[in-house]
mmCIF file of C-alpha atoms and ligand atoms in Angstrom:
data_model
loop_
_atom_site.group_PDB
_atom_site.id
_atom_site.type_symbol
_atom_site.label_atom_id
_atom_site.label_comp_id
_atom_site.label_asym_id
_atom_site.label_seq_id
_atom_site.Cartn_x
_atom_site.Cartn_y
_atom_site.Cartn_z
ATOM 1 C CA MET M 1 57.147 -38.624 6.936
ATOM 2 C CA GLU M 2 56.939 -41.234 4.202
ATOM 3 C CA LEU M 3 54.974 -40.487 1.044
ATOM 4 C CA LEU M 4 52.892 -43.632 1.388
ATOM 5 C CA GLU M 5 52.110 -45.547 4.552
ATOM 6 C CA VAL M 6 50.105 -48.739 4.540
ATOM 7 C CA ASN M 7 49.170 -49.806 8.066
ATOM 8 C CA HIS M 8 47.725 -53.208 8.951
ATOM 9 C CA LEU M 9 45.549 -53.392 5.878
ATOM 10 C CA CYS M 10 43.026 -56.222 5.759
ATOM 11 C CA LYS M 11 40.447 -56.890 3.087
ATOM 12 C CA THR M 12 37.864 -59.645 3.195
ATOM 13 C CA TYR M 13 35.436 -60.077 0.312
ATOM 14 C CA GLY M 14 32.114 -61.649 1.229
ATOM 15 C CA SER M 15 31.381 -63.313 4.553
ATOM 16 C CA GLY M 16 30.791 -66.673 6.192
ATOM 17 C CA GLU M 17 31.757 -69.735 4.192
ATOM 18 C CA THR M 18 32.389 -67.819 0.998
ATOM 19 C CA ALA M 19 34.620 -65.170 2.602
ATOM 20 C CA VAL M 20 37.866 -64.489 0.737
ATOM 21 C CA HIS M 21 40.664 -63.005 2.846
ATOM 22 C CA ALA M 22 42.394 -61.120 0.045
ATOM 23 C CA LEU M 23 44.748 -59.083 2.276
ATOM 24 C CA LYS M 24 45.907 -60.119 5.711
ATOM 25 C CA ASP M 25 47.582 -57.444 7.803
ATOM 26 C CA VAL M 26 49.695 -55.780 5.131
ATOM 27 C CA SER M 27 52.021 -52.967 6.276
ATOM 28 C CA PHE M 28 54.811 -51.102 4.507
ATOM 29 C CA SER M 29 55.826 -47.577 3.608
ATOM 30 C CA VAL M 30 57.274 -45.944 0.509
ATOM 31 C CA PRO M 31 59.492 -42.853 0.554
ATOM 32 C CA LYS M 32 59.222 -40.254 -2.186
ATOM 33 C CA GLY M 33 60.955 -41.231 -5.395
ATOM 34 C CA GLU M 34 61.028 -44.989 -4.955
ATOM 35 C CA TYR M 35 60.136 -47.446 -7.705
ATOM 36 C CA VAL M 36 58.474 -50.442 -6.063
ATOM 37 C CA ALA M 37 57.232 -53.578 -7.767
ATOM 38 C CA VAL M 38 54.588 -55.735 -6.126
ATOM 39 C CA VAL M 39 54.928 -59.286 -7.374
ATOM 40 C CA GLY M 40 52.975 -62.445 -6.715
ATOM 41 C CA GLU M 41 50.889 -65.088 -8.369
ATOM 42 C CA SER M 42 47.509 -64.347 -9.839
ATOM 43 C CA GLY M 43 45.012 -64.091 -6.989
ATOM 44 C CA SER M 44 47.642 -63.182 -4.383
ATOM 45 C CA GLY M 45 46.014 -59.781 -3.684
ATOM 46 C CA LYS M 46 48.012 -57.329 -5.814
ATOM 47 C CA SER M 47 45.042 -55.556 -7.411
ATOM 48 C CA THR M 48 43.164 -55.448 -4.124
ATOM 49 C CA LEU M 49 46.167 -53.746 -2.524
ATOM 50 C CA LEU M 50 46.555 -51.197 -5.310
ATOM 51 C CA ASN M 51 42.842 -50.369 -5.361
ATOM 52 C CA LEU M 52 42.860 -49.782 -1.614
ATOM 53 C CA ILE M 53 45.942 -47.565 -1.747
ATOM 54 C CA GLY M 54 44.271 -45.515 -4.455
ATOM 55 C CA GLY M 55 41.055 -45.215 -2.455
ATOM 56 C CA LEU M 56 39.057 -47.047 -5.129
ATOM 57 C CA ASP M 57 37.820 -49.550 -2.562
ATOM 58 C CA THR M 58 37.526 -49.594 1.233
ATOM 59 C CA PRO M 59 39.389 -51.984 3.548
ATOM 60 C CA THR M 60 37.899 -54.292 6.159
ATOM 61 C CA SER M 61 40.407 -52.737 8.557
ATOM 62 C CA GLY M 62 43.653 -50.796 8.447
ATOM 63 C CA LYS M 63 44.812 -47.458 7.128
ATOM 64 C CA VAL M 64 46.438 -45.863 4.121
ATOM 65 C CA LEU M 65 48.184 -42.509 4.484
ATOM 66 C CA ILE M 66 49.385 -40.551 1.465
ATOM 67 C CA ASP M 67 51.439 -37.494 2.311
ATOM 68 C CA GLY M 68 50.151 -37.949 5.847
ATOM 69 C CA LYS M 69 46.529 -37.852 4.748
ATOM 70 C CA ASP M 70 44.257 -40.660 5.853
ATOM 71 C CA VAL M 71 42.663 -41.819 2.599
ATOM 72 C CA PHE M 72 39.683 -43.583 4.182
ATOM 73 C CA ALA M 73 38.878 -40.724 6.543
ATOM 74 C CA MET M 74 38.060 -38.419 3.631
ATOM 75 C CA LYS M 75 34.522 -37.823 2.445
ATOM 76 C CA ASP M 76 33.673 -38.973 -1.082
ATOM 77 C CA ARG M 77 34.060 -35.648 -2.788
ATOM 78 C CA GLU M 78 37.258 -34.778 -0.942
ATOM 79 C CA LEU M 79 38.691 -38.183 -1.831
ATOM 80 C CA THR M 80 37.769 -37.758 -5.500
ATOM 81 C CA ILE M 81 39.642 -34.471 -5.661
ATOM 82 C CA PHE M 82 42.581 -35.778 -3.597
ATOM 83 C CA ARG M 83 42.852 -38.806 -5.877
ATOM 84 C CA ARG M 84 42.704 -36.711 -9.025
ATOM 85 C CA ARG M 85 45.430 -34.361 -7.806
ATOM 86 C CA ASN M 86 47.798 -36.810 -6.079
ATOM 87 C CA ILE M 87 47.432 -40.292 -7.471
ATOM 88 C CA GLY M 88 48.037 -41.411 -11.024
ATOM 89 C CA PHE M 89 46.467 -44.674 -12.089
ATOM 90 C CA ILE M 90 47.687 -46.821 -14.938
ATOM 91 C CA PHE M 91 45.863 -49.992 -15.906
ATOM 92 C CA GLN M 92 46.462 -52.829 -18.302
ATOM 93 C CA ALA M 93 43.834 -51.415 -20.638
ATOM 94 C CA PHE M 94 45.047 -48.006 -21.763
ATOM 95 C CA ASN M 95 41.558 -46.466 -21.667
ATOM 96 C CA LEU M 96 42.443 -43.857 -24.260
ATOM 97 C CA ILE M 97 39.602 -42.039 -25.986
ATOM 98 C CA PRO M 98 39.617 -43.272 -29.608
ATOM 99 C CA GLU M 99 38.281 -40.036 -31.119
ATOM 100 C CA LEU M 100 40.909 -37.813 -29.485
ATOM 101 C CA THR M 101 44.478 -37.265 -30.617
ATOM 102 C CA VAL M 102 47.485 -38.101 -28.462
ATOM 103 C CA GLU M 103 47.747 -34.509 -27.272
ATOM 104 C CA GLN M 104 44.007 -34.232 -26.532
ATOM 105 C CA ASN M 105 44.060 -37.536 -24.640
ATOM 106 C CA ILE M 106 46.952 -36.344 -22.474
ATOM 107 C CA LEU M 107 45.233 -33.066 -21.604
ATOM 108 C CA PHE M 108 41.733 -34.491 -21.176
ATOM 109 C CA PRO M 109 41.814 -35.079 -17.375
ATOM 110 C CA VAL M 110 43.445 -31.688 -16.787
ATOM 111 C CA LEU M 111 40.622 -29.988 -18.682
ATOM 112 C CA LEU M 112 38.043 -32.114 -16.843
ATOM 113 C CA ASP M 113 39.482 -30.774 -13.591
ATOM 114 C CA TYR M 114 38.990 -27.178 -14.853
ATOM 115 C CA GLN M 115 42.727 -26.569 -14.775
ATOM 116 C CA LYS M 116 44.709 -24.663 -17.311
ATOM 117 C CA PRO M 117 46.930 -26.958 -19.364
ATOM 118 C CA ASP M 118 50.624 -26.285 -18.827
ATOM 119 C CA ARG M 119 51.924 -26.197 -22.398
ATOM 120 C CA ALA M 120 55.604 -26.282 -21.441
ATOM 121 C CA TYR M 121 55.023 -29.325 -19.276
ATOM 122 C CA LEU M 122 53.088 -31.003 -22.100
ATOM 123 C CA GLU M 123 56.080 -30.468 -24.383
ATOM 124 C CA GLU M 124 58.394 -31.938 -21.746
ATOM 125 C CA LEU M 125 56.173 -35.002 -21.417
ATOM 126 C CA LEU M 126 55.991 -35.504 -25.183
ATOM 127 C CA THR M 127 59.771 -35.259 -25.330
ATOM 128 C CA VAL M 128 60.566 -37.498 -22.345
ATOM 129 C CA LEU M 129 58.157 -40.163 -23.586
ATOM 130 C CA ASN M 130 59.233 -39.844 -27.190
ATOM 131 C CA LEU M 131 55.783 -38.941 -28.512
ATOM 132 C CA LYS M 132 56.538 -35.598 -30.154
ATOM 133 C CA ASP M 133 55.993 -36.810 -33.705
ATOM 134 C CA ARG M 134 52.796 -38.635 -32.698
ATOM 135 C CA ARG M 135 50.920 -35.751 -31.070
ATOM 136 C CA LYS M 136 48.274 -35.467 -33.794
ATOM 137 C CA HIS M 137 47.790 -39.214 -34.179
ATOM 138 C CA LEU M 138 44.785 -41.149 -32.944
ATOM 139 C CA PRO M 139 45.268 -44.066 -30.518
ATOM 140 C CA SER M 140 44.401 -46.538 -33.300
ATOM 141 C CA GLN M 141 47.421 -45.271 -35.242
ATOM 142 C CA LEU M 142 49.838 -46.156 -32.419
ATOM 143 C CA SER M 143 51.573 -49.322 -31.280
ATOM 144 C CA GLY M 144 50.700 -50.873 -27.902
ATOM 145 C CA GLY M 145 53.845 -49.443 -26.341
ATOM 146 C CA GLN M 146 53.086 -45.959 -27.650
ATOM 147 C CA GLN M 147 49.527 -46.190 -26.344
ATOM 148 C CA GLN M 148 50.822 -47.116 -22.901
ATOM 149 C CA ARG M 149 53.212 -44.146 -23.071
ATOM 150 C CA VAL M 150 50.263 -41.857 -23.882
ATOM 151 C CA ALA M 151 48.432 -43.273 -20.853
ATOM 152 C CA LEU M 152 51.544 -42.566 -18.789
ATOM 153 C CA ALA M 153 51.798 -38.998 -20.137
ATOM 154 C CA ARG M 154 48.097 -38.416 -19.408
ATOM 155 C CA THR M 155 48.664 -39.532 -15.825
ATOM 156 C CA LEU M 156 51.795 -37.384 -15.475
ATOM 157 C CA ALA M 157 49.993 -34.327 -16.848
ATOM 158 C CA GLN M 158 48.084 -34.202 -13.563
ATOM 159 C CA ASN M 159 51.304 -33.983 -11.544
ATOM 160 C CA PRO M 160 50.703 -36.980 -9.292
ATOM 161 C CA GLU M 161 52.809 -37.666 -6.187
ATOM 162 C CA ILE M 162 52.644 -41.354 -6.878
ATOM 163 C CA ILE M 163 51.763 -43.578 -9.796
ATOM 164 C CA LEU M 164 49.861 -46.779 -9.121
ATOM 165 C CA ALA M 165 50.087 -49.163 -12.049
ATOM 166 C CA ASP M 166 48.198 -52.438 -12.140
ATOM 167 C CA GLU M 167 49.818 -54.886 -14.562
ATOM 168 C CA PRO M 168 50.605 -52.178 -17.132
ATOM 169 C CA VAL M 169 52.718 -54.494 -19.281
ATOM 170 C CA ALA M 170 50.625 -57.654 -19.061
ATOM 171 C CA ALA M 171 49.060 -57.150 -22.500
ATOM 172 C CA LEU M 172 52.305 -56.228 -24.248
ATOM 173 C CA ASP M 173 54.848 -58.367 -26.075
ATOM 174 C CA PRO M 174 58.153 -58.945 -24.195
ATOM 175 C CA VAL M 175 60.144 -56.282 -26.051
ATOM 176 C CA THR M 176 57.461 -53.619 -25.605
ATOM 177 C CA ALA M 177 56.950 -54.649 -21.980
ATOM 178 C CA LYS M 178 60.647 -54.009 -21.336
ATOM 179 C CA GLN M 179 60.402 -50.640 -23.038
ATOM 180 C CA VAL M 180 57.426 -49.603 -20.914
ATOM 181 C CA MET M 181 59.192 -50.708 -17.706
ATOM 182 C CA SER M 182 62.154 -48.626 -18.780
ATOM 183 C CA ASP M 183 59.856 -45.632 -19.475
ATOM 184 C CA PHE M 184 58.563 -45.922 -15.914
ATOM 185 C CA ARG M 185 62.176 -45.976 -14.683
ATOM 186 C CA LYS M 186 62.932 -42.874 -16.723
ATOM 187 C CA ILE M 187 60.070 -40.798 -15.369
ATOM 188 C CA ASN M 188 60.787 -42.117 -11.866
ATOM 189 C CA GLN M 189 64.348 -40.814 -12.128
ATOM 190 C CA ASP M 190 63.837 -37.688 -14.233
ATOM 191 C CA MET M 191 60.756 -36.449 -12.367
ATOM 192 C CA ASN M 192 61.291 -38.012 -8.933
ATOM 193 C CA ILE M 193 57.827 -39.579 -8.987
ATOM 194 C CA SER M 194 57.160 -42.597 -6.793
ATOM 195 C CA ILE M 195 55.878 -45.670 -8.561
ATOM 196 C CA LEU M 196 54.083 -48.710 -7.237
ATOM 197 C CA ILE M 197 53.600 -51.256 -9.954
ATOM 198 C CA ASN M 198 51.874 -54.639 -9.885
ATOM 199 C CA ILE M 199 53.620 -57.003 -12.173
ATOM 200 C CA HIS M 200 53.416 -60.667 -12.920
ATOM 201 C CA HIS M 201 56.850 -60.998 -14.603
ATOM 202 C CA VAL M 202 59.343 -61.093 -11.782
ATOM 203 C CA GLU M 203 62.346 -60.828 -14.140
ATOM 204 C CA LEU M 204 61.146 -57.432 -15.380
ATOM 205 C CA ALA M 205 60.476 -56.315 -11.819
ATOM 206 C CA LEU M 206 63.985 -57.297 -10.745
ATOM 207 C CA GLU M 207 65.560 -55.541 -13.700
ATOM 208 C CA TYR M 208 63.834 -52.189 -13.290
ATOM 209 C CA ALA M 209 62.448 -51.679 -9.781
ATOM 210 C CA ASP M 210 64.448 -50.555 -6.703
ATOM 211 C CA ARG M 211 62.456 -52.646 -4.335
ATOM 212 C CA ILE M 212 60.331 -55.758 -4.465
ATOM 213 C CA ILE M 213 57.310 -56.520 -2.342
ATOM 214 C CA GLY M 214 56.441 -60.183 -2.702
ATOM 215 C CA ILE M 215 52.890 -61.080 -1.788
ATOM 216 C CA ARG M 216 51.430 -64.509 -1.361
ATOM 217 C CA ALA M 217 47.844 -65.356 -0.382
ATOM 218 C CA GLY M 218 47.354 -61.806 0.915
ATOM 219 C CA LYS M 219 50.511 -61.614 3.013
ATOM 220 C CA ILE M 220 53.841 -59.953 2.414
ATOM 221 C CA VAL M 221 56.507 -62.658 2.251
ATOM 222 C CA TYR M 222 59.375 -60.440 1.043
ATOM 223 C CA ASP M 223 60.028 -56.717 1.199
ATOM 224 C CA GLY M 224 63.489 -55.557 0.250
ATOM 225 C CA PRO M 225 65.889 -54.484 -2.484
ATOM 226 C CA SER M 226 65.592 -56.130 -5.898
ATOM 227 C CA ALA M 227 69.271 -56.995 -5.666
ATOM 228 C CA ARG M 228 68.677 -59.220 -2.668
ATOM 229 C CA VAL M 229 66.032 -61.398 -4.278
ATOM 230 C CA ASP M 230 67.450 -64.906 -4.578
ATOM 231 C CA GLN M 231 66.000 -68.348 -5.188
ATOM 232 C CA ALA M 232 64.863 -68.667 -1.563
ATOM 233 C CA VAL M 233 62.878 -65.438 -1.901
ATOM 234 C CA LEU M 234 61.380 -66.572 -5.219
ATOM 235 C CA ASP M 235 60.382 -69.868 -3.565
ATOM 236 C CA ALA M 236 58.716 -67.965 -0.749
ATOM 237 C CA ILE M 237 56.697 -65.944 -3.270
ATOM 238 C CA TYR M 238 55.968 -68.534 -5.928
ATOM 239 C CA GLY M 239 57.091 -71.950 -4.595
ATOM 240 C CA GLU M 240 54.998 -75.002 -3.706
HETATM 241 P P1 ADP J 301 45.800 -60.357 -8.050
HETATM 242 O O1 ADP J 301 45.652 -58.962 -8.539
HETATM 243 O O2 ADP J 301 47.102 -60.622 -7.360
HETATM 244 O O3 ADP J 301 45.540 -61.366 -9.131
HETATM 245 P P2 ADP J 301 43.345 -59.852 -6.586
HETATM 246 O O4 ADP J 301 43.626 -58.741 -5.667
HETATM 247 O O5 ADP J 301 42.617 -59.533 -7.846
HETATM 248 O O6 ADP J 301 44.705 -60.622 -6.916
HETATM 249 O O7 ADP J 301 42.508 -60.960 -5.824
HETATM 250 C C1 ADP J 301 42.867 -61.448 -4.534
HETATM 251 C C2 ADP J 301 41.806 -62.444 -4.061
HETATM 252 O O8 ADP J 301 40.583 -61.754 -3.818
HETATM 253 C C3 ADP J 301 41.485 -63.527 -5.088
HETATM 254 O O9 ADP J 301 41.218 -64.718 -4.391
HETATM 255 C C4 ADP J 301 40.245 -62.999 -5.758
HETATM 256 O O10 ADP J 301 39.469 -64.056 -6.250
HETATM 257 C C5 ADP J 301 39.541 -62.274 -4.628
HETATM 258 N N1 ADP J 301 38.734 -61.130 -5.103
HETATM 259 C C6 ADP J 301 39.188 -60.037 -5.777
HETATM 260 N N2 ADP J 301 38.196 -59.164 -6.018
HETATM 261 C C7 ADP J 301 37.069 -59.738 -5.485
HETATM 262 C C8 ADP J 301 35.697 -59.326 -5.391
HETATM 263 N N3 ADP J 301 35.295 -58.147 -5.885
HETATM 264 N N4 ADP J 301 34.848 -60.171 -4.777
HETATM 265 C C9 ADP J 301 35.257 -61.338 -4.259
HETATM 266 N N5 ADP J 301 36.515 -61.775 -4.290
HETATM 267 C C10 ADP J 301 37.423 -60.986 -4.903
HETATM 268 MG MG1 MG J 302 45.415 -58.242 -10.463
#
């Protein structure tokens, strides 16, 4: 059984003349531990896909299975708990709480879920993400890259099976963006966590991800190893 299965997913926004077919029969699966980048032009359907996989929106048709569980068959409350315990979301905006320290931000969702914080795991996260000497700092005292690492640590603190990241490096300068992509690689390898990341910069995707899913106008036009992406593939994703 694959960790993630996406089966014939379709999403249409609106209806009639103004209908937008954002996803058109998208299917793929992701085994545990893979680092997948979804690339495509703005408006190609990347965010729609990620939101559906995370159960933040409902499809027009099709299924998403995570660990064999049908995401859209769950009732609201069950889905909320499933999402909290299995899926880690990372967005372009870090959404850190300005009044809380790094450490408090990381533990916040764990405490919200009435779970006991695992101190040893917190220390591991601070070490892996190089935040040990920033634990008492406020978000405003951190660089953009450090803030994104705190967001990543906060997500990891909940022990997700998979991390879904929507354009996490879009707001960062090129050097920091590279660093964040490399942080994702590190936690993917060190902790065997699957990652699905939407990213606009194809060069960064090719450098760090195992696999590329190229999406164009709501359809998958490439799905394969990063190493096999050539000019013809790039033309299929981005060309005229
Ligand atoms: P991407 O993340 O690749 O930029 P999106 O998934 O955000 O693409 O959007 C895919 C298409 O769906 C676009 O044409 C966009 O305008 C449309 N779309 C996205 N969200 C909505 C919405 N809530 N209502 C109507 N159309 C939407
Ligand atoms: Mg988007």
